Short mmCIF file of C-alpha atoms and ligand atoms in Angstrom, two decimals:
data_model
loop_
_atom_site.label_atom_id
_atom_site.label_comp_id
_atom_site.label_asym_id
_atom_site.label_seq_id
_atom_site.Cartn_x
_atom_site.Cartn_y
_atom_site.Cartn_z
CA MET A 87 -15.13 29.82 -31.78
CA PRO A 88 -16.57 27.34 -29.26
CA ALA A 89 -19.01 28.72 -26.67
CA LYS A 90 -17.56 28.96 -23.16
CA GLY A 91 -19.63 27.06 -20.63
CA GLU A 92 -19.46 26.65 -16.87
CA MET A 93 -16.20 26.46 -14.95
CA LEU A 94 -15.13 22.86 -14.45
CA TYR A 95 -12.14 23.43 -12.22
CA GLU A 96 -10.02 26.21 -10.77
CA GLY A 97 -6.36 25.53 -10.08
CA LYS A 98 -3.60 27.73 -8.71
CA ALA A 99 -2.68 29.28 -12.07
CA LYS A 100 -5.48 28.32 -14.44
CA LYS A 101 -9.24 27.88 -14.73
CA ILE A 102 -10.83 25.22 -16.93
CA PHE A 103 -14.20 25.80 -18.62
CA LEU A 104 -16.53 23.43 -20.43
CA THR A 105 -17.49 24.27 -24.02
CA ASP A 106 -20.37 23.28 -26.28
CA HIS A 107 -18.09 20.48 -27.57
CA PRO A 108 -17.98 17.49 -25.17
CA GLU A 109 -14.34 16.71 -25.85
CA GLN A 110 -12.94 20.24 -25.74
CA VAL A 111 -12.33 22.59 -22.81
CA ILE A 112 -11.00 26.14 -22.50
CA VAL A 113 -7.97 26.86 -20.32
CA GLU A 114 -7.86 30.40 -18.92
CA TYR A 115 -4.44 31.43 -17.65
CA LYS A 116 -4.43 33.53 -14.45
CA ASP A 117 -1.95 36.08 -13.10
CA ASP A 118 -1.99 34.28 -9.71
CA ALA A 119 1.22 32.64 -8.61
CA THR A 120 1.84 30.28 -5.72
CA ALA A 121 4.89 28.47 -4.42
CA PHE A 122 5.75 25.87 -1.79
CA ASN A 123 2.45 24.01 -2.13
CA GLY A 124 0.42 27.19 -2.00
CA GLN A 125 2.03 28.62 1.14
CA LYS A 126 3.43 31.62 -0.75
CA LYS A 127 0.82 33.52 -2.78
CA GLY A 128 1.07 36.45 -5.13
CA GLN A 129 0.31 37.87 -8.52
CA ILE A 130 2.58 38.36 -11.48
CA ALA A 131 1.16 41.16 -13.64
CA GLY A 132 0.45 39.97 -17.17
CA LYS A 133 1.53 36.38 -16.42
CA GLY A 134 -1.71 34.86 -17.69
CA GLU A 135 -1.32 36.43 -21.11
CA MET A 136 2.41 35.72 -21.30
CA ASN A 137 2.08 32.07 -20.25
CA ASN A 138 -0.77 31.53 -22.70
CA ARG A 139 1.46 32.80 -25.53
CA ILE A 140 4.57 30.98 -24.33
CA ALA A 141 2.72 27.67 -23.84
CA SER A 142 1.09 28.05 -27.28
CA ILE A 143 4.52 28.39 -28.89
CA PHE A 144 5.84 25.29 -27.07
CA PHE A 145 2.75 23.16 -27.79
CA LYS A 146 2.87 24.07 -31.50
CA LEU A 147 6.58 23.23 -31.64
CA LEU A 148 6.06 19.85 -29.96
CA GLU A 149 3.04 18.98 -32.14
CA ALA A 150 5.19 19.72 -35.19
CA LYS A 151 7.77 17.26 -33.81
CA GLY A 152 5.12 14.54 -33.46
CA ILE A 153 4.47 14.77 -29.71
CA PRO A 154 0.75 14.24 -28.99
CA THR A 155 -0.54 17.20 -26.93
CA HIS A 156 -3.90 18.49 -25.76
CA TYR A 157 -3.40 21.78 -27.63
CA ILE A 158 -5.98 22.75 -30.25
CA ASP A 159 -5.89 26.53 -30.64
CA THR A 160 -5.14 29.84 -28.93
CA LEU A 161 -8.48 31.64 -28.58
CA SER A 162 -7.67 34.97 -26.96
CA GLU A 163 -5.04 36.71 -24.84
CA ARG A 164 -5.65 34.40 -21.88
CA GLU A 165 -7.58 31.49 -23.38
CA MET A 166 -6.46 28.28 -25.04
CA LEU A 167 -8.71 25.56 -26.48
CA VAL A 168 -7.54 22.06 -25.56
CA LYS A 169 -8.74 18.48 -25.76
CA LYS A 170 -10.50 17.31 -22.62
CA VAL A 171 -8.36 14.73 -20.84
CA LYS A 172 -8.27 12.93 -17.53
CA ILE A 173 -5.05 14.21 -15.95
CA LEU A 174 -2.80 11.48 -14.53
CA PRO A 175 -1.97 12.43 -10.92
CA LEU A 176 1.75 12.54 -11.71
CA GLU A 177 4.25 15.33 -12.32
CA VAL A 178 7.07 14.25 -14.61
CA VAL A 179 10.19 16.35 -13.99
CA VAL A 180 13.12 16.33 -16.41
CA ARG A 181 16.47 17.82 -15.39
CA ASN A 182 19.60 18.80 -17.33
CA ILE A 183 21.30 20.93 -14.68
CA ALA A 184 21.13 20.45 -10.89
CA ALA A 185 18.83 23.03 -9.27
CA GLY A 186 16.04 23.32 -6.72
CA SER A 187 15.01 20.14 -4.95
CA LEU A 188 17.49 17.91 -6.83
CA ALA A 189 20.45 20.06 -5.77
CA LYS A 190 19.23 19.63 -2.16
CA ARG A 191 18.40 15.91 -2.50
CA ILE A 192 21.71 14.73 -3.94
CA GLY A 193 23.93 17.47 -2.50
CA TRP A 194 25.18 18.89 -5.82
CA GLU A 195 25.70 22.61 -6.17
CA GLU A 196 22.98 24.42 -8.12
CA GLY A 197 24.29 24.89 -11.66
CA THR A 198 26.19 21.60 -11.92
CA ILE A 199 25.61 20.13 -15.39
CA LEU A 200 24.15 16.65 -14.97
CA PRO A 201 26.21 14.00 -16.84
CA LYS A 202 22.92 12.25 -17.70
CA THR A 203 19.37 13.53 -18.00
CA VAL A 204 17.42 12.88 -14.80
CA VAL A 205 13.70 12.00 -14.93
CA GLU A 206 11.62 12.00 -11.74
CA PHE A 207 7.99 11.35 -10.88
CA TYR A 208 6.03 13.20 -8.22
CA TYR A 209 2.61 12.22 -6.88
CA LYS A 210 0.19 15.13 -7.40
CA ASN A 211 -1.36 15.26 -3.95
CA ASP A 212 -1.58 18.59 -2.12
CA ASP A 213 -2.18 16.93 1.28
CA LEU A 214 1.09 15.02 0.96
CA GLY A 215 2.96 17.99 -0.58
CA ASP A 216 3.51 16.29 -3.99
CA PRO A 217 6.12 13.71 -2.85
CA LEU A 218 8.75 12.09 -5.09
CA VAL A 219 7.56 8.56 -5.94
CA THR A 220 9.25 5.51 -7.45
CA PRO A 221 7.80 3.32 -10.24
CA SER A 222 6.91 0.78 -7.55
CA HIS A 223 4.96 3.42 -5.59
CA ILE A 224 3.21 4.47 -8.79
CA ASP A 225 2.30 0.83 -9.46
CA VAL A 226 0.92 0.12 -5.98
CA LEU A 227 -1.04 3.41 -5.96
CA GLU A 228 -2.25 2.61 -9.51
CA LEU A 229 -1.40 6.14 -10.64
CA ALA A 230 -0.30 4.76 -14.02
CA THR A 231 0.41 1.29 -15.39
CA PRO A 232 4.09 0.31 -15.89
CA GLU A 233 3.46 0.52 -19.66
CA GLN A 234 2.01 4.02 -19.36
CA LEU A 235 4.97 5.05 -17.18
CA ASN A 236 7.39 3.92 -19.90
CA VAL A 237 5.50 6.01 -22.44
CA LEU A 238 5.56 9.05 -20.12
CA GLU A 239 9.31 8.78 -19.55
CA SER A 240 10.02 8.27 -23.23
CA LEU A 241 7.82 11.25 -24.26
CA ALA A 242 9.41 13.40 -21.53
CA ARG A 243 12.92 12.59 -22.78
CA ASP A 244 11.93 13.35 -26.39
CA ILE A 245 10.31 16.64 -25.31
CA ASN A 246 13.54 17.54 -23.50
CA VAL A 247 15.57 17.02 -26.67
CA TYR A 248 13.22 19.22 -28.75
CA LEU A 249 12.88 21.99 -26.16
CA LYS A 250 16.60 22.09 -25.35
CA ALA A 251 17.54 22.54 -29.02
CA PHE A 252 14.84 25.18 -29.61
CA LEU A 253 15.85 27.16 -26.51
CA SER A 254 19.56 26.87 -27.19
CA ASP A 255 18.94 28.87 -30.39
CA LYS A 256 17.49 31.63 -28.17
CA ASN A 257 20.59 31.58 -25.91
CA LEU A 258 18.61 29.92 -23.13
CA LEU A 259 19.53 26.94 -20.97
CA LEU A 260 16.71 24.53 -20.16
CA VAL A 261 17.68 23.67 -16.59
CA ASP A 262 14.64 21.54 -15.73
CA PHE A 263 10.89 21.40 -16.26
CA LYS A 264 7.69 19.70 -15.12
CA LEU A 265 5.18 17.99 -17.38
CA GLU A 266 1.69 16.62 -16.84
CA PHE A 267 -0.06 14.13 -19.07
CA GLY A 268 -3.69 13.18 -19.57
CA ILE A 269 -5.73 10.43 -21.21
CA ASP A 270 -8.29 11.42 -23.85
CA SER A 271 -11.62 9.70 -24.55
CA ASP A 272 -9.89 7.30 -26.99
CA GLY A 273 -7.31 6.26 -24.38
CA ASN A 274 -4.41 8.21 -25.94
CA ILE A 275 -1.75 9.71 -23.68
CA LEU A 276 -1.45 13.44 -24.43
CA LEU A 277 0.91 16.07 -23.06
CA ALA A 278 -1.38 18.41 -21.09
CA ASP A 279 -1.24 21.25 -18.54
CA GLU A 280 1.24 23.97 -19.58
CA ILE A 281 4.87 24.63 -20.44
CA SER A 282 5.87 28.09 -19.26
CA PRO A 283 8.25 29.94 -16.92
CA ASP A 284 5.91 28.74 -14.11
CA THR A 285 6.84 25.12 -14.84
CA CYS A 286 10.37 25.33 -16.25
CA ARG A 287 13.70 26.76 -15.17
CA PHE A 288 15.23 28.89 -17.94
CA TRP A 289 18.65 30.51 -17.51
CA ASP A 290 20.39 32.92 -19.84
CA ALA A 291 23.13 30.82 -21.45
CA ASP A 292 25.86 33.48 -20.94
CA THR A 293 25.06 35.04 -17.56
CA ARG A 294 22.98 32.20 -16.07
CA GLU A 295 20.47 34.84 -15.02
CA LYS A 296 17.24 33.15 -13.88
CA LEU A 297 14.33 33.92 -16.26
CA ASP A 298 11.52 31.94 -14.63
CA LYS A 299 9.32 31.54 -11.56
CA ASP A 300 12.35 31.12 -9.28
CA ARG A 301 12.43 34.96 -9.34
CA PHE A 302 9.04 34.83 -7.54
CA ARG A 303 9.81 31.77 -5.36
CA ARG A 304 13.10 33.27 -4.14
CA ASP A 305 12.09 36.96 -4.09
CA LEU A 306 14.71 37.92 -6.68
CA GLY A 307 12.68 40.82 -8.18
CA SER A 308 12.06 41.62 -11.87
CA VAL A 309 9.60 38.74 -12.14
CA GLU A 310 7.38 40.22 -14.88
CA GLU A 311 10.45 41.30 -16.82
CA ALA A 312 11.80 37.73 -16.80
CA TYR A 313 8.57 36.29 -18.24
CA GLU A 314 8.51 39.06 -20.85
CA GLU A 315 12.12 38.32 -21.79
CA ILE A 316 11.26 34.65 -22.38
CA LEU A 317 8.30 35.64 -24.55
CA ARG A 318 10.52 38.08 -26.47
CA ARG A 319 13.22 35.46 -27.12
CA LEU A 320 10.60 32.98 -28.31
CA GLY A 321 9.46 35.57 -30.83
CA GLY A 322 6.02 35.97 -29.25
CA LEU A 323 6.22 39.60 -28.16
CA THR A 324 4.19 41.60 -30.64
CA ARG A 325 4.20 44.87 -28.73
P1 LIG B 91 12.02 21.40 -8.05
O1 LIG B 91 13.51 21.57 -8.23
O2 LIG B 91 11.42 22.35 -7.06
O3 LIG B 91 11.65 19.97 -7.77
O4 LIG B 91 11.33 21.78 -9.45
C1 LIG B 91 11.66 21.09 -10.63
C2 LIG B 91 10.95 21.73 -11.81
O5 LIG B 91 9.56 21.53 -11.73
C3 LIG B 91 11.14 23.23 -11.95
O6 LIG B 91 11.31 23.55 -13.32
C4 LIG B 91 9.87 23.83 -11.45
C5 LIG B 91 8.85 22.77 -11.73
N1 LIG B 91 7.81 22.69 -10.72
C6 LIG B 91 6.49 22.89 -11.07
O7 LIG B 91 6.17 23.18 -12.22
N2 LIG B 91 5.54 22.78 -10.08
C7 LIG B 91 5.84 22.47 -8.80
O8 LIG B 91 4.95 22.38 -7.97
C8 LIG B 91 7.22 22.25 -8.46
C9 LIG B 91 7.62 21.90 -7.06
C10 LIG B 91 8.16 22.36 -9.45
#
């Protein structure tokens, strides 16, 4: 087990620690939850542990499918060992069903199945409120090269195919999700950050019950129960 060093960074839902290995860091998942660019704050009891387990399951699945990720190992209830990367300041959002900001932006009712998968890019910038950006904006801001952007979109679409099929077996709809990517010391693009109910919309396929962070964002109640249900369906609930 690598030795945990000093904290490198604290985000809204995770802390990152250095280790005694220069190219590996430890991610510690927190129970803290925020929404609307940090304006709404709260805690979801047990979220750190549940998201660590859920994200581990997704990263292992994607690695097995040939997607390069930062995941190395799950160290403890809240800790994951990952490759150190430089995170690209972009959020890549993939959508299968209209919901949230897309439903508002294009005026389609939440729940409308999209005839084609939608991929969007957002500029990770808290001061600007993470705005939607076009490839041309990304180019002029030098957030990623056009070649890197093509790789990100292609990886995101592949990840969607793998996750959708996996979740469909668990009677879950993958409505949409957000990905972040990083560059490792060899220049490889790796899937980074997390994949969890914080960063995805999951609906029960029969009832369309929301089983994700929208329960917190929209004050729908039963937030912890929703995360636990996702973990249970993914086969990660050992209790
Ligand atoms: P949106 O409909 O609010 O744009 O969200 C799209 C998806 O991205 C949804 O699955 C939630 C996720 N998401 C994040 O992970 N972080 C964020 O800051 C936002 C706004 C959305």
